[in-house]
XYZ file of C-alpha atoms in Angstrom:
544
model
C 47.500 94.049 62.902
C 43.795 94.173 61.994
C 41.713 91.105 61.206
C 41.736 92.072 57.530
C 45.533 92.399 57.488
C 45.854 89.031 59.227
C 43.590 87.355 56.671
C 45.531 88.883 53.785
C 48.828 87.725 55.255
C 47.502 84.185 55.730
C 46.301 84.223 52.108
C 49.682 85.350 50.766
C 51.568 82.837 52.912
C 49.326 80.034 51.662
C 49.972 81.043 48.042
C 53.729 81.165 48.677
C 53.597 77.710 50.296
C 51.864 76.326 47.196
C 54.524 77.892 44.959
C 57.382 76.490 47.035
C 55.864 73.012 46.987
C 54.836 72.798 43.330
C 57.252 74.901 41.248
C 60.974 75.481 41.129
C 61.849 78.660 43.045
C 65.457 79.444 42.275
C 67.929 80.191 39.484
C 67.008 79.359 35.869
C 67.310 75.667 35.229
C 66.193 74.560 38.722
C 64.457 71.229 38.256
C 62.740 70.774 41.632
C 60.549 72.782 44.005
C 62.107 74.019 47.235
C 59.980 71.664 49.364
C 58.537 68.313 48.312
C 55.704 67.462 50.743
C 53.549 64.404 50.386
C 50.518 66.275 51.744
C 50.209 69.767 50.244
C 47.345 70.780 52.580
C 49.321 69.868 55.697
C 52.354 71.702 54.318
C 50.319 74.865 53.685
C 48.896 74.803 57.204
C 52.327 74.202 58.764
C 53.919 76.931 56.619
C 51.308 79.534 57.602
C 51.584 78.546 61.278
C 55.370 78.970 61.331
C 55.778 81.993 59.032
C 52.949 84.071 60.505
C 54.814 84.907 63.710
C 57.516 87.603 63.730
C 60.784 85.781 64.616
C 62.341 88.934 66.138
C 60.788 90.399 69.283
C 61.795 93.317 71.509
C 59.546 93.351 74.586
C 59.549 95.726 77.557
C 58.532 94.801 81.093
C 59.140 96.016 84.636
C 62.419 94.092 84.759
C 63.767 95.665 81.558
C 63.866 94.986 77.804
C 64.307 91.556 76.208
C 65.489 90.784 72.658
C 64.505 87.312 71.416
C 64.977 85.511 68.114
C 62.545 82.643 67.501
C 62.010 82.466 71.269
C 65.732 82.435 72.167
C 66.758 85.255 74.518
C 69.941 86.887 73.233
C 69.944 90.313 74.908
C 68.519 92.000 78.044
C 68.644 95.591 79.329
C 67.803 95.862 83.020
C 66.087 98.753 84.776
C 69.466 100.447 85.454
C 70.390 100.392 81.748
C 73.004 97.637 82.045
C 73.157 95.278 79.041
C 73.417 91.514 79.411
C 74.051 89.375 76.340
C 73.486 85.650 75.924
C 76.758 83.758 75.523
C 75.637 80.217 74.820
C 73.266 78.631 72.381
C 73.129 78.858 68.624
C 72.477 82.622 68.600
C 75.648 83.581 70.484
C 77.310 84.462 67.169
C 74.827 87.265 66.435
C 74.592 89.404 69.544
C 72.712 92.660 68.854
C 75.333 95.022 70.224
C 76.202 98.108 68.427
C 75.964 96.710 65.809
C 78.409 94.997 63.923
C 77.300 95.404 60.291
C 77.116 91.611 59.970
C 74.745 91.177 62.903
C 71.484 91.556 61.020
C 72.719 89.297 58.223
C 73.711 86.604 60.713
C 70.484 86.998 62.676
C 68.495 86.597 59.467
C 70.339 83.424 58.443
C 69.995 81.892 61.893
C 66.301 82.805 62.041
C 65.786 81.190 58.629
C 67.411 77.957 59.814
C 65.254 77.991 62.960
C 62.060 78.645 60.991
C 62.897 75.858 58.535
C 63.463 73.442 61.428
C 60.117 74.487 62.963
C 58.389 74.035 59.606
C 59.795 70.525 59.303
C 58.676 69.679 62.855
C 55.188 71.149 62.327
C 54.707 69.199 59.105
C 55.930 65.956 60.638
C 53.609 66.483 63.623
C 50.626 66.800 61.249
C 51.480 63.949 58.874
C 54.036 61.723 60.569
C 56.224 61.957 57.438
C 59.523 63.699 56.724
C 59.524 66.988 54.821
C 62.079 66.906 51.983
C 63.959 70.160 51.281
C 66.135 70.852 48.220
C 69.238 72.735 49.361
C 70.285 73.514 45.774
C 67.320 75.901 45.238
C 69.144 78.956 46.517
C 66.692 81.561 45.213
C 64.234 81.161 48.068
C 66.982 81.075 50.679
C 68.462 84.392 49.501
C 65.123 86.174 49.105
C 63.869 84.927 52.479
C 67.065 85.984 54.251
C 66.795 89.444 52.667
C 63.265 89.811 54.010
C 64.290 88.569 57.453
C 67.258 90.900 57.433
C 64.935 93.891 57.175
C 62.968 92.617 60.189
C 66.210 91.977 62.107
C 67.507 95.480 61.348
C 64.381 97.093 62.765
C 64.459 94.867 65.858
C 68.141 95.618 66.526
C 67.441 99.352 66.206
C 64.568 99.079 68.693
C 66.785 97.198 71.127
C 69.635 99.712 70.820
C 67.268 102.663 71.251
C 66.780 101.437 74.826
C 70.513 101.771 75.597
C 71.654 105.050 77.183
C 72.606 107.509 74.376
C 76.046 108.238 75.894
C 76.936 104.557 76.107
C 75.622 103.920 72.607
C 77.689 106.779 71.155
C 80.954 105.582 72.680
C 80.309 101.978 71.646
C 79.704 103.095 68.082
C 82.953 105.050 68.238
C 84.715 101.783 69.096
C 82.908 100.048 66.168
C 82.485 96.749 67.941
C 82.390 94.000 65.351
C 82.481 90.569 66.915
C 81.219 88.263 69.606
C 84.377 88.809 71.643
C 83.345 92.455 72.146
C 80.138 91.510 73.976
C 81.861 91.774 77.342
C 82.930 95.339 76.480
C 79.290 96.264 75.839
C 78.440 95.027 79.320
C 81.376 96.930 80.815
C 80.441 100.239 79.170
C 76.815 100.008 80.294
C 77.617 98.564 83.722
C 78.991 99.752 87.028
C 82.255 101.118 85.581
C 80.622 102.683 82.531
C 82.124 106.135 83.128
C 85.685 104.778 83.274
C 85.201 102.719 80.099
C 83.613 105.655 78.295
C 86.668 107.798 79.042
C 89.071 105.035 77.958
C 87.299 104.439 74.644
C 87.072 108.137 73.882
C 90.848 108.423 74.318
C 91.976 105.232 72.499
C 89.009 103.741 70.594
C 91.072 101.769 68.085
C 93.470 100.255 70.638
C 90.606 99.307 72.970
C 88.844 97.670 70.020
C 91.957 95.752 68.944
C 92.789 94.728 72.505
C 89.429 92.961 72.880
C 89.689 91.239 69.482
C 91.390 87.976 70.556
C 89.716 87.847 73.991
C 89.299 89.768 77.230
C 92.544 91.561 78.220
C 92.400 91.312 82.019
C 95.303 93.700 82.467
C 93.494 96.484 80.628
C 90.197 95.700 82.384
C 91.839 95.972 85.812
C 93.646 99.153 84.772
C 90.497 100.940 83.579
C 88.329 99.877 86.503
C 90.978 100.839 89.068
C 91.542 104.181 87.288
C 95.253 103.440 86.838
C 97.173 105.062 83.932
C 95.962 103.523 80.691
C 98.978 104.137 78.423
C 101.379 101.712 80.214
C 98.726 98.976 80.184
C 98.147 99.393 76.442
C 101.901 99.486 75.786
C 102.377 96.242 77.718
C 99.476 94.545 75.934
C 100.602 95.462 72.403
C 104.330 95.189 73.220
C 105.046 98.704 71.990
C 106.396 101.803 73.727
C 104.217 104.395 75.530
C 105.237 106.974 72.919
C 103.952 104.664 70.174
C 100.698 104.179 72.084
C 100.140 107.951 72.119
C 100.349 108.021 68.322
C 96.985 106.212 68.326
C 95.193 108.722 70.543
C 91.810 109.565 69.042
C 92.153 107.181 66.087
C 88.988 105.168 65.478
C 88.494 101.720 63.906
C 86.418 103.426 61.209
C 89.682 104.847 59.881
C 92.152 102.107 60.815
C 90.039 99.019 60.167
C 90.114 95.678 61.937
C 92.860 94.388 64.214
C 95.947 93.970 61.989
C 97.870 91.785 64.423
C 101.095 92.660 66.200
C 103.309 91.990 63.176
C 101.452 94.482 60.986
C 101.297 96.955 63.863
C 105.074 96.755 64.228
C 105.558 97.353 60.493
C 103.236 100.396 60.587
C 104.972 101.929 63.595
C 108.369 101.472 61.910
C 107.329 103.341 58.756
C 109.086 106.677 58.092
C 107.093 109.689 59.338
C 106.034 110.792 55.836
C 104.539 107.335 55.130
C 102.564 106.914 58.341
C 98.954 106.044 57.401
C 96.480 108.916 57.486
C 93.633 107.788 55.224
C 91.702 104.547 55.453
C 93.230 103.274 52.226
C 96.745 103.966 53.562
C 95.992 101.753 56.565
C 94.526 99.108 54.286
C 97.622 99.223 52.050
C 99.893 98.798 55.090
C 97.878 95.785 56.272
C 97.946 94.300 52.752
C 101.705 94.799 52.532
C 102.259 92.942 55.798
C 99.811 90.172 54.875
C 101.521 89.569 51.512
C 105.000 89.549 53.038
C 104.013 87.360 55.991
C 102.355 84.870 53.641
C 105.429 84.797 51.403
C 108.081 84.436 54.135
C 106.092 82.312 56.614
C 107.883 79.061 55.728
C 111.448 80.391 55.481
C 112.405 80.182 59.171
C 114.674 77.179 58.679
C 116.779 79.279 56.277
C 116.671 82.831 57.702
C 115.120 82.429 61.165
C 112.191 84.637 62.189
C 113.381 87.594 60.173
C 110.989 89.680 58.098
C 111.782 92.547 55.680
C 112.244 95.859 57.527
C 109.798 98.702 56.963
C 112.467 101.309 56.217
C 114.160 98.986 53.710
C 110.875 98.194 51.966
C 109.888 101.851 51.636
C 113.257 103.311 50.711
C 112.798 105.965 48.036
C 108.986 105.968 48.297
C 107.577 109.473 48.616
C 103.857 108.942 47.927
C 101.418 107.507 50.540
C 101.134 103.731 50.667
C 97.513 103.861 49.537
C 98.665 105.245 46.164
C 101.105 102.373 45.482
C 99.619 99.823 43.090
C 102.678 97.561 43.417
C 101.635 96.474 46.932
C 98.809 94.424 45.463
C 101.345 92.936 43.026
C 103.063 91.239 45.979
C 100.006 89.014 46.436
C 101.716 86.304 44.348
C 105.175 86.695 45.921
C 104.616 83.413 47.757
C 105.125 81.387 44.543
C 108.695 82.579 43.803
C 109.617 82.330 47.507
C 108.545 78.664 47.520
C 110.742 78.155 44.464
C 113.655 79.835 46.269
C 113.213 77.710 49.409
C 113.516 74.554 47.286
C 117.149 75.546 46.549
C 118.221 74.860 50.151
C 121.395 76.674 51.256
C 121.582 78.663 48.010
C 117.974 79.635 48.573
C 118.914 81.070 51.964
C 121.411 83.390 50.291
C 118.769 84.502 47.791
C 116.269 85.157 50.590
C 118.815 87.359 52.357
C 119.112 89.476 49.219
C 115.365 89.453 48.613
C 114.781 90.915 52.079
C 117.012 93.862 51.181
C 114.757 94.844 48.262
C 112.209 97.656 48.195
C 108.522 97.056 47.561
C 108.905 98.007 43.892
C 111.897 95.698 43.437
C 110.077 92.763 45.053
C 107.028 93.317 42.848
C 109.246 93.493 39.744
C 111.032 90.275 40.741
C 107.716 88.508 41.339
C 106.495 89.548 37.876
C 109.789 88.381 36.295
C 109.592 85.010 38.055
C 106.008 84.418 36.925
C 106.961 85.340 33.358
C 109.903 82.903 33.468
C 107.680 80.238 35.017
C 105.212 80.654 32.143
C 108.095 80.412 29.640
C 109.369 77.213 31.245
C 105.880 75.763 31.159
C 105.759 76.554 27.455
C 108.999 74.622 27.014
C 107.374 71.681 28.732
C 104.613 71.974 26.167
C 107.175 71.539 23.385
C 108.239 68.262 25.021
C 104.674 67.080 25.367
C 104.348 65.343 22.009
C 104.195 61.931 23.664
C 102.353 63.313 26.654
C 99.460 64.518 24.484
C 98.787 60.894 23.605
C 98.895 59.665 27.207
C 95.659 58.296 28.594
C 93.990 60.743 30.989
C 91.852 60.356 34.115
C 88.145 60.061 34.850
C 86.269 63.334 35.293
C 84.215 64.608 38.214
C 81.368 65.931 36.026
C 78.583 63.756 34.618
C 79.672 64.800 31.097
C 82.873 66.389 29.728
C 81.033 69.578 28.668
C 78.165 71.167 30.604
C 76.113 74.160 29.414
C 74.870 76.480 32.167
C 72.461 79.438 32.005
C 73.955 82.724 30.820
C 75.873 81.220 27.850
C 78.361 79.631 30.268
C 80.143 76.442 29.213
C 82.100 74.282 31.660
C 84.634 71.866 30.176
C 86.480 69.343 32.319
C 90.186 68.920 31.536
C 90.999 65.218 31.765
C 94.388 64.826 30.096
C 97.894 66.301 30.483
C 97.696 67.923 27.059
C 94.521 69.764 27.963
C 96.113 71.128 31.145
C 99.185 72.286 29.230
C 97.023 74.034 26.616
C 94.912 75.665 29.338
C 98.013 76.940 31.126
C 99.388 78.377 27.884
C 96.070 80.059 27.071
C 95.508 81.445 30.572
C 99.141 82.219 31.461
C 99.219 80.301 34.737
C 100.695 77.099 36.157
C 97.758 74.690 35.832
C 100.014 72.364 33.762
C 101.815 71.486 36.987
C 98.600 69.891 38.348
C 98.965 66.816 36.134
C 100.340 64.655 38.948
C 97.616 65.792 41.373
C 94.922 64.823 38.866
C 96.464 61.379 38.283
C 96.601 60.557 41.996
C 93.036 61.789 42.582
C 93.840 64.896 44.644
C 91.958 67.304 42.369
C 90.042 67.875 39.142
C 90.361 70.912 36.832
C 87.601 72.758 34.962
C 87.745 75.372 32.216
C 84.849 77.838 32.411
C 83.927 80.095 29.485
C 81.180 82.590 28.728
C 80.238 82.541 25.043
C 78.658 86.006 25.065
C 81.426 87.935 26.877
C 84.464 85.828 25.986
C 85.498 85.590 29.680
C 87.474 82.465 30.562
C 88.589 81.065 33.905
C 90.157 77.924 35.351
C 88.958 76.166 38.494
C 90.281 73.408 40.762
C 87.937 71.017 42.573
C 89.007 68.956 45.580
C 87.236 66.556 47.914
C 86.743 66.878 51.663
C 85.309 64.532 54.293
C 82.384 65.993 56.256
C 81.564 63.364 58.842
C 80.917 60.151 56.955
C 80.074 62.033 53.755
C 82.423 63.099 50.983
C 81.822 66.513 49.377
C 83.353 68.451 46.476
C 84.826 71.885 47.249
C 85.845 74.692 44.907
C 89.479 75.148 45.982
C 90.653 77.711 43.402
C 89.029 79.782 40.689
C 91.109 82.264 38.673
C 91.065 84.074 35.368
C 94.004 84.839 33.109
C 97.307 85.354 34.998
C 95.555 84.405 38.264
C 93.214 87.398 38.164
C 89.918 87.307 40.070
C 87.125 85.562 38.113
C 84.057 87.461 36.830
C 81.221 87.229 39.421
C 78.821 85.620 36.916
C 81.215 82.751 36.212
C 81.978 82.310 39.913
C 78.269 82.120 40.804
C 77.604 79.618 38.033
C 80.476 77.419 39.211
C 79.291 77.554 42.830
C 75.844 76.428 41.682
C 77.404 73.560 39.706
C 79.328 72.419 42.801
C 76.097 72.446 44.815
C 74.470 70.259 42.160
C 77.395 67.818 42.294
C 77.097 67.564 46.077
C 73.348 66.920 45.867
C 74.152 63.364 44.770
C 76.549 60.754 46.076
C 80.212 61.729 45.746
C 82.717 58.910 45.270
C 86.473 59.163 45.705
C 88.402 59.894 42.531
C 90.628 56.947 41.520
C 94.375 57.008 42.127
C 96.336 56.311 38.933
C 100.021 56.054 38.099
C 101.403 59.322 36.736
C 103.145 58.578 33.398
C 104.379 62.174 33.027
C 107.124 63.949 34.915
C 108.332 66.928 32.917
C 105.245 69.078 33.605
C 105.129 68.397 37.348
C 105.660 71.250 39.807
C 109.005 69.821 40.945
C 110.196 69.508 37.357
C 109.303 73.119 36.609
C 111.084 74.231 39.781
C 114.234 72.416 38.685
C 114.093 74.213 35.347
C 113.767 77.564 37.155
C 116.823 77.056 39.386
C 119.467 78.330 36.900
C 117.427 81.453 36.187
C 117.023 82.199 39.912
C 120.737 81.763 40.585
C 121.720 84.007 37.676
C 119.080 86.583 38.659
C 120.739 87.013 42.072
C 124.331 86.762 40.819
C 125.139 83.289 42.172
C 127.356 80.782 40.342
C 125.175 78.167 38.655
C 128.000 75.618 38.331
C 129.024 75.912 42.008
C 125.404 75.586 43.054
C 125.012 72.439 40.955
C 128.192 70.972 42.455
C 126.998 71.725 45.977
């Protein structure tokens, strides 16, 4: 950098420091600057001092190549080409190995936090006073992290260019994507690099998955002693050697992240014509297992550890799993299963029959249950004449209606009648949250955009973080529990940040004067429908 370039950079940094300390730098409506120094001159000098230095450095010496972030060593390549990665300290979560896509993002965020801490220390050293920072001004944080991410990307590329090309190619084939894979980087570039290169070339996806939860010592010993690899992989994943060979040559780029042994078992049990070939087929298989595991996780006391069988689920299916839209429809299967479990012994019989259904039949049942649940909630609305007059609860917002930028209006729902109306309008079960609102467990917001007509419903809860109480956005859904529009979600996240900027007090616990719109009441109303739907005798069930 020439003297002229250095002077220009100092000038621009000084101007930016003035902007950050005197004007709001963030989303429209921000009321405060990012930093609020008492001495603007001292802040400018401290800001230039801290921001002038490049936080990412890759330096070569006789001993090798070092990668440092804000002075913290996180990676070293010795003269023999072996890689050593730092495993402790705050930067251990962002090791620059082959390069998980999230590495540069994480490095940028960590570097920003380090630079902000240095700025605070430099200012306090000059003035003896604290430097106040407004965490709600997210605009500067995001723009600064984007700039640092570009610097981090270039530094990571420089560091990786010093790794042997053969080792780098095989590590990229394994698509290492987490801190737990750091030891594998060291193995591939170390003394047994040839053995590990051969193993990864043969089974890149299984090697990747094996290292996901930790370091599999059995596989490490097998590779480094040049013992047969297939039996070691079969023992680790608890599958047969023949099933291991089905993964030969498959890469994580096609199969994705580690699905877990349950999903792996479901995939291996699929009929031959449904075995995943494309990336979206693998993703659909993982989604299917995730939805089913989530739905049946709490049914062990009724049906043991059983899960639906792959061949039963896919009976009659001829198209690849990635082309089945009904798999995503099982995302809400958990709700009807919870309703079934509440029936006790009769629920166990229903679960047995549910596990004999195909994917399409399960999705159809889930849709029918949600439609019946909405109908029952509407019946509760007809009984809510007295409930509409019941006194509500105090809100979490400073005013019942808040207008946000982008024609977005947030209305807090503070009475049972409002929750019932919202549930009827949005076709979901928010009416069952009346009891939770009365006892102070949550608060409910209705979010609307005047220009687009989009409407969503959100649930706020409180959490303890140390001695401080904070508000958290627990749920945010559109009509029929669809994903919310990004603009409304961003606006709501910003509102939550504003709420947490001040003191948060516990919501009061009140007596709940309503019962017929509670979750338990709605479940009781759904019991006859469930029993009839699966051909069970309603009268016998009631007698039992």
